[in-house]
Tab-separated table of C-alpha atoms in Angstrom:
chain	number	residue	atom	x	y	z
L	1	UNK	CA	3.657	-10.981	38.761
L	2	UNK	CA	5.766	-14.123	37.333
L	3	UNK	CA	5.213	-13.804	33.428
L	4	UNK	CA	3.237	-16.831	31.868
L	5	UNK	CA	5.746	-19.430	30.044
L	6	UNK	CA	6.465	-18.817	26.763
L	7	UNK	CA	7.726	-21.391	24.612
L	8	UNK	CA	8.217	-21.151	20.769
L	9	UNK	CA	7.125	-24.536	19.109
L	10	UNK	CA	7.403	-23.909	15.621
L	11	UNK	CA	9.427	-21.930	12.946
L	12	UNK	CA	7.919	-21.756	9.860
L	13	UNK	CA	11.099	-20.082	7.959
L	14	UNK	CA	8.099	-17.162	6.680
L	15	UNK	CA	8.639	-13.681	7.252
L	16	UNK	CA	4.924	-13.205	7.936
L	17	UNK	CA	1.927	-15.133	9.543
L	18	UNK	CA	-1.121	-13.829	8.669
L	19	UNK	CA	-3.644	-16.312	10.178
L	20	UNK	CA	-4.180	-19.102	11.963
L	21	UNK	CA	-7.055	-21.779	13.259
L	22	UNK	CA	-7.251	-24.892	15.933
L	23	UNK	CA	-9.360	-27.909	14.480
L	24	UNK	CA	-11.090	-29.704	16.843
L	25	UNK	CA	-8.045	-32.258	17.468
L	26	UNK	CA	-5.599	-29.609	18.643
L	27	UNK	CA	-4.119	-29.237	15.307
L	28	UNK	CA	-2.752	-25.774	14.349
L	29	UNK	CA	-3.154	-24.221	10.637
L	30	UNK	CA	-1.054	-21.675	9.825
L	31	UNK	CA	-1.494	-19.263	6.805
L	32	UNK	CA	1.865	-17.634	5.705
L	33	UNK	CA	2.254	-14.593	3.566
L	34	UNK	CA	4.846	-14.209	0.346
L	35	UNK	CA	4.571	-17.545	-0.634
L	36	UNK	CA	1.210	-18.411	-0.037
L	37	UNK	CA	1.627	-21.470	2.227
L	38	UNK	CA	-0.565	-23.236	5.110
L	39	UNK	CA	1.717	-25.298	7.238
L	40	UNK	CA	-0.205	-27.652	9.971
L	41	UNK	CA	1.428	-28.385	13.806
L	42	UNK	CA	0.011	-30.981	15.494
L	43	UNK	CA	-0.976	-31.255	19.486
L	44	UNK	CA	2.943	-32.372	19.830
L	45	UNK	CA	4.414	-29.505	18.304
L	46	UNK	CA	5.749	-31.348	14.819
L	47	UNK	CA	5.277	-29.034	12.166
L	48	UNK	CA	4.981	-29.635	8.258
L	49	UNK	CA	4.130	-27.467	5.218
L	50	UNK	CA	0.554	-28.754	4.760
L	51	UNK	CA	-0.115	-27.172	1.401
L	52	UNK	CA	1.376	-24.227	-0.652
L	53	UNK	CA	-1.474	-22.046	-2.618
L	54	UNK	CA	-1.072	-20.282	-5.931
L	55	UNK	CA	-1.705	-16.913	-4.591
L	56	UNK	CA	1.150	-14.445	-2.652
L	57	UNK	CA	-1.020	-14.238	1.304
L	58	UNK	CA	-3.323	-16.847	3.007
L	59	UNK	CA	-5.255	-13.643	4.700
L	60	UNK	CA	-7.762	-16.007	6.875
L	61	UNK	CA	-8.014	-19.499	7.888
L	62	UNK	CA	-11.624	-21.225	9.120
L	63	UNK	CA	-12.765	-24.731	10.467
L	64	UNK	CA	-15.969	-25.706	9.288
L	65	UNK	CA	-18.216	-27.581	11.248
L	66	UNK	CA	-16.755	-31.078	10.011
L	67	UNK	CA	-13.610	-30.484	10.454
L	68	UNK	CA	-12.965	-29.048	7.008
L	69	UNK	CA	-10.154	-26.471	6.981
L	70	UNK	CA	-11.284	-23.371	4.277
L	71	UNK	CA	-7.899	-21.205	3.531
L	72	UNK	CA	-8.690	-17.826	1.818
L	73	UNK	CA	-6.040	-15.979	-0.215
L	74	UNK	CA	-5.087	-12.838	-1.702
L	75	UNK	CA	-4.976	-10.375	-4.323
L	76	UNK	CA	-6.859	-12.152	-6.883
L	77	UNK	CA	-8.583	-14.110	-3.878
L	78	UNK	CA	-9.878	-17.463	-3.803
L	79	UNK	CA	-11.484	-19.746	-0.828
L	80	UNK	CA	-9.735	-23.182	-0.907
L	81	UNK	CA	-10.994	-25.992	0.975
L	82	UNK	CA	-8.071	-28.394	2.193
L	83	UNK	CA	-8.363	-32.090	2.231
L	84	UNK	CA	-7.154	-34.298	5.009
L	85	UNK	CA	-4.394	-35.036	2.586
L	86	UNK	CA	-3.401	-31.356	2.385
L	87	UNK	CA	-5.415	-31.626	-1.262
L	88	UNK	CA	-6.389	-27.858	-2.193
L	89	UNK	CA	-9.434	-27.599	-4.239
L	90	UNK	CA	-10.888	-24.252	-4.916
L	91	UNK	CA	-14.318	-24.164	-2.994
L	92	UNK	CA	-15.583	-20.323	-4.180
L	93	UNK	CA	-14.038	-18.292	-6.061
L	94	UNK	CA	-15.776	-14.462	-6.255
L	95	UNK	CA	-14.895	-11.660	-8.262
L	96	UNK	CA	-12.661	-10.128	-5.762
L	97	UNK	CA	-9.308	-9.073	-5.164
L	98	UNK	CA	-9.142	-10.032	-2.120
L	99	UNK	CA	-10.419	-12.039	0.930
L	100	UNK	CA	-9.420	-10.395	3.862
L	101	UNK	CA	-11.633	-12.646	6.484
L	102	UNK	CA	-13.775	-16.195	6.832
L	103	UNK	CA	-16.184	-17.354	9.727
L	104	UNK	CA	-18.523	-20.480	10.356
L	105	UNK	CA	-21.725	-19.627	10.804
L	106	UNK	CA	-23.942	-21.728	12.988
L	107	UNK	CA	-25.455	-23.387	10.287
L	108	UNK	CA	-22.567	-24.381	9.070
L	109	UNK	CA	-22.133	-22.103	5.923
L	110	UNK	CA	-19.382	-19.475	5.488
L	111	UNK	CA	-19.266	-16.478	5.194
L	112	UNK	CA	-16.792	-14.737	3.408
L	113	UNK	CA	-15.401	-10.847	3.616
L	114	UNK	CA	-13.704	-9.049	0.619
L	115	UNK	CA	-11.846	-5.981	-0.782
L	116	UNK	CA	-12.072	-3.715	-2.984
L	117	UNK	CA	-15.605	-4.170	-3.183
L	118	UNK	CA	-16.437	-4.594	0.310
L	119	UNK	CA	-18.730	-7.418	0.006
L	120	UNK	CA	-19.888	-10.003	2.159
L	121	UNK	CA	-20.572	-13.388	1.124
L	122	UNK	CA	-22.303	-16.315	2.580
L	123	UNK	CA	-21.442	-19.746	0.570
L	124	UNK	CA	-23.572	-22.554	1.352
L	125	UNK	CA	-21.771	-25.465	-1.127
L	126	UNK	CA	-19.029	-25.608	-2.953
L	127	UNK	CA	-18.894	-23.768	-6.608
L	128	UNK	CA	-21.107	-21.346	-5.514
L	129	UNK	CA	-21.805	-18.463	-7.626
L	130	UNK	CA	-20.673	-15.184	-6.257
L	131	UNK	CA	-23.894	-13.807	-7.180
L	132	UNK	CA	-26.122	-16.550	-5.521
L	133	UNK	CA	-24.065	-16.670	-2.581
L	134	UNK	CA	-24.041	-12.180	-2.194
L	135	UNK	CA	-25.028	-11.358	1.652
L	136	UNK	CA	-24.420	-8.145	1.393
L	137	UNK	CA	-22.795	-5.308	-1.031
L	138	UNK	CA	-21.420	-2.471	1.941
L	139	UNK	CA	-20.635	0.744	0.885
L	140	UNK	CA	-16.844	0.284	2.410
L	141	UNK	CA	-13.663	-0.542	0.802
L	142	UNK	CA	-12.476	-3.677	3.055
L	143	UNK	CA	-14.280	-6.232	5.278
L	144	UNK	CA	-11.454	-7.220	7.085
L	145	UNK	CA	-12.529	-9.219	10.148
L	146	UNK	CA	-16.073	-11.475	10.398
L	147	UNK	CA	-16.948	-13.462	13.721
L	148	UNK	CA	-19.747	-15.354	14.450
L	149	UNK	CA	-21.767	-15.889	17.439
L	150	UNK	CA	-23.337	-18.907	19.091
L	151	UNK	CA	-26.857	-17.086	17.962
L	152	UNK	CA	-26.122	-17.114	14.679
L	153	UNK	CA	-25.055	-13.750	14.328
L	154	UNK	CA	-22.147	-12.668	11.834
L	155	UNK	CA	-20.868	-9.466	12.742
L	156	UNK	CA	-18.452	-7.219	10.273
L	157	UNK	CA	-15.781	-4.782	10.971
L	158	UNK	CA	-14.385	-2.421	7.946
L	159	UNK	CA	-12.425	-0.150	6.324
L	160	UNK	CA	-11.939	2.773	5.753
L	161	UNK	CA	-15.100	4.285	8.101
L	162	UNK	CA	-14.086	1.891	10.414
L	163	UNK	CA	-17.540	0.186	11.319
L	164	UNK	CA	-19.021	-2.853	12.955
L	165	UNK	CA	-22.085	-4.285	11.633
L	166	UNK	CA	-24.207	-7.104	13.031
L	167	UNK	CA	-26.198	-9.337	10.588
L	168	UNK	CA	-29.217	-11.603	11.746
L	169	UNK	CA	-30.857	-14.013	10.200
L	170	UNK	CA	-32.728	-11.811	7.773
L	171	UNK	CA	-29.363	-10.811	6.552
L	172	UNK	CA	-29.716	-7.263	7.083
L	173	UNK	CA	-26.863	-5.092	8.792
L	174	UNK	CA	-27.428	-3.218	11.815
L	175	UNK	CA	-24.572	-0.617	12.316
L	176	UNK	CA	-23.582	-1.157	16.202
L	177	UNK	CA	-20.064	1.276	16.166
L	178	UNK	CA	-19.012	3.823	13.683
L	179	UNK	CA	-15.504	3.855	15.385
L	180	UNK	CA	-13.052	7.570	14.390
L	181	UNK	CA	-10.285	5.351	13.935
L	182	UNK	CA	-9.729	3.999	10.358
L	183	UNK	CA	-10.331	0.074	10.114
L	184	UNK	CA	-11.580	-2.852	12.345
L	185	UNK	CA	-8.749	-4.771	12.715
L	186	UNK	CA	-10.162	-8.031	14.288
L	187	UNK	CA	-13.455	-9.003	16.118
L	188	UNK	CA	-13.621	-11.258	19.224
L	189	UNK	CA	-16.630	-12.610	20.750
L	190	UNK	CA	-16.864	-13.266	24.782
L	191	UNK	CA	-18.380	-15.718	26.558
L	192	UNK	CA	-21.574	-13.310	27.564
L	193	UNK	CA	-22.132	-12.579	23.997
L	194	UNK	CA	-19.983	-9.336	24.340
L	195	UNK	CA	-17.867	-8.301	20.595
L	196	UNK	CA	-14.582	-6.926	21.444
L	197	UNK	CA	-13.117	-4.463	18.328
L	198	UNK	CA	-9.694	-3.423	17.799
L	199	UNK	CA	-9.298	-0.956	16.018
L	200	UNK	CA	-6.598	0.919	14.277
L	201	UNK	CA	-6.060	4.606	13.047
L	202	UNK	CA	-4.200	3.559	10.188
L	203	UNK	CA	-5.121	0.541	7.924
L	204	UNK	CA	-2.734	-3.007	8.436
L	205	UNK	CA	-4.530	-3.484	4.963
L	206	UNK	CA	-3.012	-0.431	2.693
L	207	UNK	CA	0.424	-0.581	0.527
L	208	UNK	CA	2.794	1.246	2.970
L	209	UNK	CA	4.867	3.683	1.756
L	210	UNK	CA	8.461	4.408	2.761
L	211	UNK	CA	7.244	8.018	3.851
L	212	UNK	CA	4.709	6.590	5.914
L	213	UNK	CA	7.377	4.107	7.853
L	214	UNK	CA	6.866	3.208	11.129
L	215	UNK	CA	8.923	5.974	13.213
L	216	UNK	CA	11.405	4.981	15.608
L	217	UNK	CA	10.383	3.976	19.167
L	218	UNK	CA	11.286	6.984	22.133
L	219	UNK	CA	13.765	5.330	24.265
L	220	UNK	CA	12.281	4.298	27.543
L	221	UNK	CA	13.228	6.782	30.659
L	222	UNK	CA	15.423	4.361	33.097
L	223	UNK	CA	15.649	7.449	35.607
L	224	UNK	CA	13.436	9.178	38.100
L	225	UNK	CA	13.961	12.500	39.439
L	226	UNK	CA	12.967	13.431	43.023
L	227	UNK	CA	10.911	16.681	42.857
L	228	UNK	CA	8.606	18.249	45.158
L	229	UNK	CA	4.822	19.578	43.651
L	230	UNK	CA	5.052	23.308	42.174
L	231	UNK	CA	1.280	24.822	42.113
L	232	UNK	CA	2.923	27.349	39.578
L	233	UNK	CA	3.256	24.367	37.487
L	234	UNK	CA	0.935	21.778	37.694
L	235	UNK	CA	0.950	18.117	36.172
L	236	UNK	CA	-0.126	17.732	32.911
L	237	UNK	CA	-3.511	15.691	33.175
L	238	UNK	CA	-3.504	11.961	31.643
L	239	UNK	CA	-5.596	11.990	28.881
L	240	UNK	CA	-9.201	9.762	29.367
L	241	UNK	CA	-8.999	6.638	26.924
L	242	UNK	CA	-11.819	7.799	25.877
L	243	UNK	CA	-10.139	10.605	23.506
L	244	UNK	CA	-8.839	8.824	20.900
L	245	UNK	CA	-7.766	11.923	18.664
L	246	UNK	CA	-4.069	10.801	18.782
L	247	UNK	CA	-4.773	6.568	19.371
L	248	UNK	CA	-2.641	4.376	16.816
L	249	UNK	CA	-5.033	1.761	18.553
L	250	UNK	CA	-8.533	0.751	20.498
L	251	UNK	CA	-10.658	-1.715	22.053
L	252	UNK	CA	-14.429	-1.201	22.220
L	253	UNK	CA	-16.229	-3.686	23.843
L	254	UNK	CA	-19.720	-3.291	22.702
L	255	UNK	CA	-21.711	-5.592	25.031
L	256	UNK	CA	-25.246	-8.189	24.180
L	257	UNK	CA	-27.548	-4.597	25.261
L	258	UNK	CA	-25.873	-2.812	22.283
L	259	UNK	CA	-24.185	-0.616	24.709
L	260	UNK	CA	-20.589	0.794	24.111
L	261	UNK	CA	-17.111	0.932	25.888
L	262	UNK	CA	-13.865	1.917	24.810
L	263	UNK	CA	-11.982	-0.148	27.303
L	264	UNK	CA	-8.245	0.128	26.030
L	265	UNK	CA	-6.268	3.155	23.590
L	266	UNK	CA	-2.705	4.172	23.146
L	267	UNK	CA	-0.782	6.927	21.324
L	268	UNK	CA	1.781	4.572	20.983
L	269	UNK	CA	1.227	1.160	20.014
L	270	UNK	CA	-0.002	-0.586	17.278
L	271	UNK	CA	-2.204	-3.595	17.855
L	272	UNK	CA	-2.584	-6.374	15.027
L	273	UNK	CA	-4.683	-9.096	17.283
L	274	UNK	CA	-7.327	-9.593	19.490
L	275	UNK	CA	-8.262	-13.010	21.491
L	276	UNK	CA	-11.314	-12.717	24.278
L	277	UNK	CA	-10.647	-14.257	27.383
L	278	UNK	CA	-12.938	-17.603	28.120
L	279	UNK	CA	-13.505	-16.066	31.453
L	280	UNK	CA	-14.975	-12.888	30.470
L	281	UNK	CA	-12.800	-10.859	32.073
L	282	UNK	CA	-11.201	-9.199	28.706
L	283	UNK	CA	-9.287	-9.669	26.234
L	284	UNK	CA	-5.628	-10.172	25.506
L	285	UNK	CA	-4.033	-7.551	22.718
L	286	UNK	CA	-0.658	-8.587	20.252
L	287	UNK	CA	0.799	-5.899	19.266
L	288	UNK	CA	3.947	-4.890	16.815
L	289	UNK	CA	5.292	-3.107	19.370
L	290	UNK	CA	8.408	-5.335	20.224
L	291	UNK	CA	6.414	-8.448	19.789
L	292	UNK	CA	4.422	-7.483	22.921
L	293	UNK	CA	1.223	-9.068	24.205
L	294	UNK	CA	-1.243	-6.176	26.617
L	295	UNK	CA	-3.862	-8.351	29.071
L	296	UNK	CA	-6.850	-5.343	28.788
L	297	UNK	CA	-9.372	-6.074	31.743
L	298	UNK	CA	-13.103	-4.614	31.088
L	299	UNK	CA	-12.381	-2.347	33.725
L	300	UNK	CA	-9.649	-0.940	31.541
L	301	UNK	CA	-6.374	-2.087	33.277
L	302	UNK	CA	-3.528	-3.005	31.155
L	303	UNK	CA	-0.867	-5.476	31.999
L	304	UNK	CA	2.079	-6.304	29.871
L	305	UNK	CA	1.451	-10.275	29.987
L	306	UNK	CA	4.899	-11.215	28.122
L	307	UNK	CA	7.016	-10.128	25.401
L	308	UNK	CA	8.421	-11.765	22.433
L	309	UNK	CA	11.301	-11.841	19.383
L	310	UNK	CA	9.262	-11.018	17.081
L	311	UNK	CA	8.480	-7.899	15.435
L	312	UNK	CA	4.477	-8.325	15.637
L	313	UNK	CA	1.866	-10.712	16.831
L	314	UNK	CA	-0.360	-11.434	13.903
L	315	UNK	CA	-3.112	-14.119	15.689
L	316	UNK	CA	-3.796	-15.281	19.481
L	317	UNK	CA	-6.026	-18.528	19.192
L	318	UNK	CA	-6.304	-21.441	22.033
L	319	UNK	CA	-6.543	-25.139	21.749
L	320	UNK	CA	-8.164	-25.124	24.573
L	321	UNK	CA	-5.461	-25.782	27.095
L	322	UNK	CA	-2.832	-23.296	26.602
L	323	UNK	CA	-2.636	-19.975	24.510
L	324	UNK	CA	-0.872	-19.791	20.793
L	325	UNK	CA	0.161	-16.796	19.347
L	326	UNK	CA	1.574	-16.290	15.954
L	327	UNK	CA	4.617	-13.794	15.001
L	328	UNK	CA	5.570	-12.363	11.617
L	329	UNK	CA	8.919	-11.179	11.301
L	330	UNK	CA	10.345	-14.101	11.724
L	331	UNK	CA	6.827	-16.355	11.581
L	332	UNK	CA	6.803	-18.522	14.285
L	333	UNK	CA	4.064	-20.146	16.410
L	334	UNK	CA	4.579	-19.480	20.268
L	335	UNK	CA	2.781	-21.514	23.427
L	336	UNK	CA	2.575	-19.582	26.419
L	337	UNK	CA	0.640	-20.590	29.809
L	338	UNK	CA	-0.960	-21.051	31.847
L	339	UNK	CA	1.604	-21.804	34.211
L	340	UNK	CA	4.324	-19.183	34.989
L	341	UNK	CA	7.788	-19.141	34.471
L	342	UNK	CA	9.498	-19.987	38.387
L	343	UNK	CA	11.492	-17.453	38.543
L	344	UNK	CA	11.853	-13.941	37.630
L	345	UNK	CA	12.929	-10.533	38.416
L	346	UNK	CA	12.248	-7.073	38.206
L	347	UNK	CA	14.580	-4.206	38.084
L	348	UNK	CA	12.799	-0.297	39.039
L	349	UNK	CA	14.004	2.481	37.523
L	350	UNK	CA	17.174	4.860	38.743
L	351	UNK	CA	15.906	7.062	41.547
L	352	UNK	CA	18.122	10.383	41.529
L	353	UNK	CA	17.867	12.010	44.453
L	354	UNK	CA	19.815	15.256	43.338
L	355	UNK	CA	22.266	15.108	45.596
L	356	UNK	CA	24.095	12.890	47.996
L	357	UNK	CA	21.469	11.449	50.183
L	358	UNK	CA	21.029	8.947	53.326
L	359	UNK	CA	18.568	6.327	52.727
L	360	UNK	CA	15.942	5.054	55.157
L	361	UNK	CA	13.607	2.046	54.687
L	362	UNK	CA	12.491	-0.398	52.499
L	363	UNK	CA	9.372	-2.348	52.295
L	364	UNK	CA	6.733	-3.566	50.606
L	365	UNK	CA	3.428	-5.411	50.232
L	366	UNK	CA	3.358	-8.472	48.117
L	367	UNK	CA	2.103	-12.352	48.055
L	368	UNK	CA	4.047	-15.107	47.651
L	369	UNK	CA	7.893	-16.086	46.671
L	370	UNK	CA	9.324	-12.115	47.192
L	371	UNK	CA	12.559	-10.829	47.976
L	372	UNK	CA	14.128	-7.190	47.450
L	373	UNK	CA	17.805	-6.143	47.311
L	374	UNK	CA	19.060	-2.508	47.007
L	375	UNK	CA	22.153	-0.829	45.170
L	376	UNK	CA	23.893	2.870	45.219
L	377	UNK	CA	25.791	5.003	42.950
L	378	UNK	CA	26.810	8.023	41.783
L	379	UNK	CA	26.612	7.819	38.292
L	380	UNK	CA	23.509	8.112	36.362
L	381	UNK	CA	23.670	4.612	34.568
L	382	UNK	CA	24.376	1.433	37.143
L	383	UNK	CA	28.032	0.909	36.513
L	384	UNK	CA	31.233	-1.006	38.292
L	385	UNK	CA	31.696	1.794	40.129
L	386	UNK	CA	27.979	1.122	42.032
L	387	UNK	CA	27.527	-0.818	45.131
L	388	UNK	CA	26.935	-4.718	45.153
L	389	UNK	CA	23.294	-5.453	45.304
L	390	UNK	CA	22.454	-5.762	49.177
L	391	UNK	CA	21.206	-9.075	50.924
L	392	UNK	CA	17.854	-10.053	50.043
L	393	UNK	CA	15.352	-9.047	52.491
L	394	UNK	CA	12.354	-11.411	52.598
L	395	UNK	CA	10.008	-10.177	55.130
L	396	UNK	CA	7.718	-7.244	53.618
L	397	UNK	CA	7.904	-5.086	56.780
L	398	UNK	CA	11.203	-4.284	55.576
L	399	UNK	CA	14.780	-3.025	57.691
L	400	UNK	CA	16.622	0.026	56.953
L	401	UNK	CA	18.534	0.186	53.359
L	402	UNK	CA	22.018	-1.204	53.888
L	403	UNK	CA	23.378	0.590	50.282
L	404	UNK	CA	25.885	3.390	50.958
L	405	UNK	CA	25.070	7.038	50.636
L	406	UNK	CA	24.867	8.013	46.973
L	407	UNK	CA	22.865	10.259	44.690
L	408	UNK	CA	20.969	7.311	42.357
L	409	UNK	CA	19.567	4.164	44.139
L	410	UNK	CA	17.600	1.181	42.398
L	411	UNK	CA	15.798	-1.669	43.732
L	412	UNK	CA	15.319	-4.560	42.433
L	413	UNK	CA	12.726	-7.933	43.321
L	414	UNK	CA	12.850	-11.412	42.702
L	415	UNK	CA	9.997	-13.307	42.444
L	416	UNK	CA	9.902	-17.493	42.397
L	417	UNK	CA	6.987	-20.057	41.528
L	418	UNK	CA	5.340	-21.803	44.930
L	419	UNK	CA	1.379	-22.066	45.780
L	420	UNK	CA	0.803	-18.303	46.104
């Protein structure tokens, strides 16, 4: 399918973005890390440095009910609250060091998530003392993500037992997933009342080391062998996403029953942010793997929705028209959708046929704006010494390959914007 547009709006000229929230208006807050700045892009796309904090890493960003923006920061955290002005005033200030995660509860206090301590706060007024305002004192080393339901609800997800916990109005947690993987990452709530988790089996919050560096990335395989089915050697089976002994990264959607699903896992990628689709159909997954964003139906599918030039997607929020997304590495703020691009292609991989072979037919099923063209050769990478790419065939039912005998072949599909 055509990818959706991707546009980036803003450059904030900060290696890292760390959060971000929409106000009511359609204006975008933007928490940077290193220097400790919140920068604020309006429903146009103009962009200014709204305010710069004392501390190194605005770690989360909330809206309170009035329109208020709260910035938290960290180490030595503190919760700011930011006048219209761009003003900073420090609105709690616990004995923490640091403030991994904010949310608005439905009565319109906020609730606050720290480390090392693991505590959870919930400030009703400014000034607040951190021991008035305790929620709760968890037994875990990080409360990195909080999210809040239309209920009232504040759920919690940790580090490092990597748990969710669901508060009520009593203010008691309920553990609803003791997840193997290290630390919650980020909590989403669908429409149906469902709470999305990714998780990750190493924590985004811990000092890296330079042993413990990211490893390079296997090259993609850009060829396909042609090889008939030995019983004496039979496939390897695909493992269920349901073992996640070797997962970098999950997403458990744990729905209003209490009921659990791991919906999404990978050996390979890294996710870093989670936004739930207003649909209810899943959720969409950013990723540090080449900037990439994964659309993860409930079903389990995963899609590849669009890919960026950035090293990592740190948030996906909305404004309620189109989709933002947030890099780090360089931080920039990116609009995609929901229309597509209007044109694009797709090139398969390099069938190798083992030997010189006569092609036969080509066709396909599809909807919409689709033509296929064909090319030959007998080296293994597409080179000048291949065949032109054939006409374009547009009718599905296909006609017999016009590419010259060869030992590699590759197709390739072009698909253009219309009503379908």
């Amino acid at each position: 399918t055509l990818a959706p547009r991707l546009s980036e709006i803003f450059k904030t000229d900060q290696a890292y973005i760390w959060s971000s929230a929409v106000d009511p208006s359609g204006n975008i807050y933007l928490g940077s890390g290193g220097d400790g700045k919140v920068f604020k892009v309006d429903a146009t796309g103009k962009g200014v440095l709204f305010t710069d904090l004392a501390e190194m890493n605005v770690s989360a960003i909330a809206v309170g009910k009035s329109g208020e923006i709260f910035a938290a920061t960290s180490p030595d955290g503190k919760v700011y609250r930011l006048r219209a002005n761009g003003n900073a005033e420090v609105y709690f200030s616990p004995n923490d060091k640091y403030i991994w995660s904010l949310a608005v509860l439905a009565d319109g206090s906020l609730a606050v998530g720290t480390g090392e301590g693991g505590r959870i706060y919930k400030v009703r007024a400014a000034n607040a003392s951190p021991e008035a305002s305790l929620l709760f004192d968890t037994s875990e080393t990080h409360i990195i993500t909080l999210a809040a339901d239309k209920q009232g609800n504040l759920y919690a997800g940790t580090d490092s037992n990597g748990i969710v916990m669901k508060f009520g109005a009593d203010g008691k947690p309920f553990g609803l997933l003791d997840s193997s993987l290290r630390e919650i990452h980020e909590l989403a709530i669908g429409p149906d009342g469902s709470v999305y988790v990714l998780a990750l089996g190493e924590s985004a919050s811990a000092p890296k080391t330079d042993a413990a560096a990211t490893p390079a990335a296997t090259p993609e395989s850009k060829t396909v062998s042609v090889e008939k089915p030995n019983p004496a050697t039979p496939e390897t089976p695909v493992k269920s996403r349901y073992d996640l002994s070797a997962a970098k990264s999950a997403v458990y959607r744990i729905l209003p029953d209490g009921s659990t699903d791991v919906i999404w896992a990978s050996p390979t990628i890294t996710g870093f942010s989670l936004y739930a689709h207003a649909n209810g159909s899943g959720v969409l997954v950013g990723t540090s793997d080449k900037g990439r964003i994964y659309n993860i139906s409930n079903n389990g599918s995963e899609t590849l929705a669009l890919q960026t030039d950035a090293n990592q997607i740190s948030t996906i929020r909305t404004d309620g028209k189109a989709l933002l997304a947030t890099s780090s590495n360089q931080g920039s703020l990116y609009k995609f959708g929901p229309e597509t691009v209007a044109e694009g292609s797709y090139d398969s991989a390099v069938l190798d046929a083992k030997g010189t072979a006569t092609w036969g037919r080509i066709w396909w099923r599809s909807i919409g704006s689709v033509t296929v063209q064909t090319r030959s050769g007998n080296t293994e990478k597409p080179d000048e010494t291949w065949s032109g790419w054939s006409t374009a065939l547009s009718d599905q039912k296909g006609a017999p390959i016009a590419s010259p005998k060869a030992r590699f072949i590759q197709w390739r599909t072009v698909l253009k914007a219309g009503n379908a």
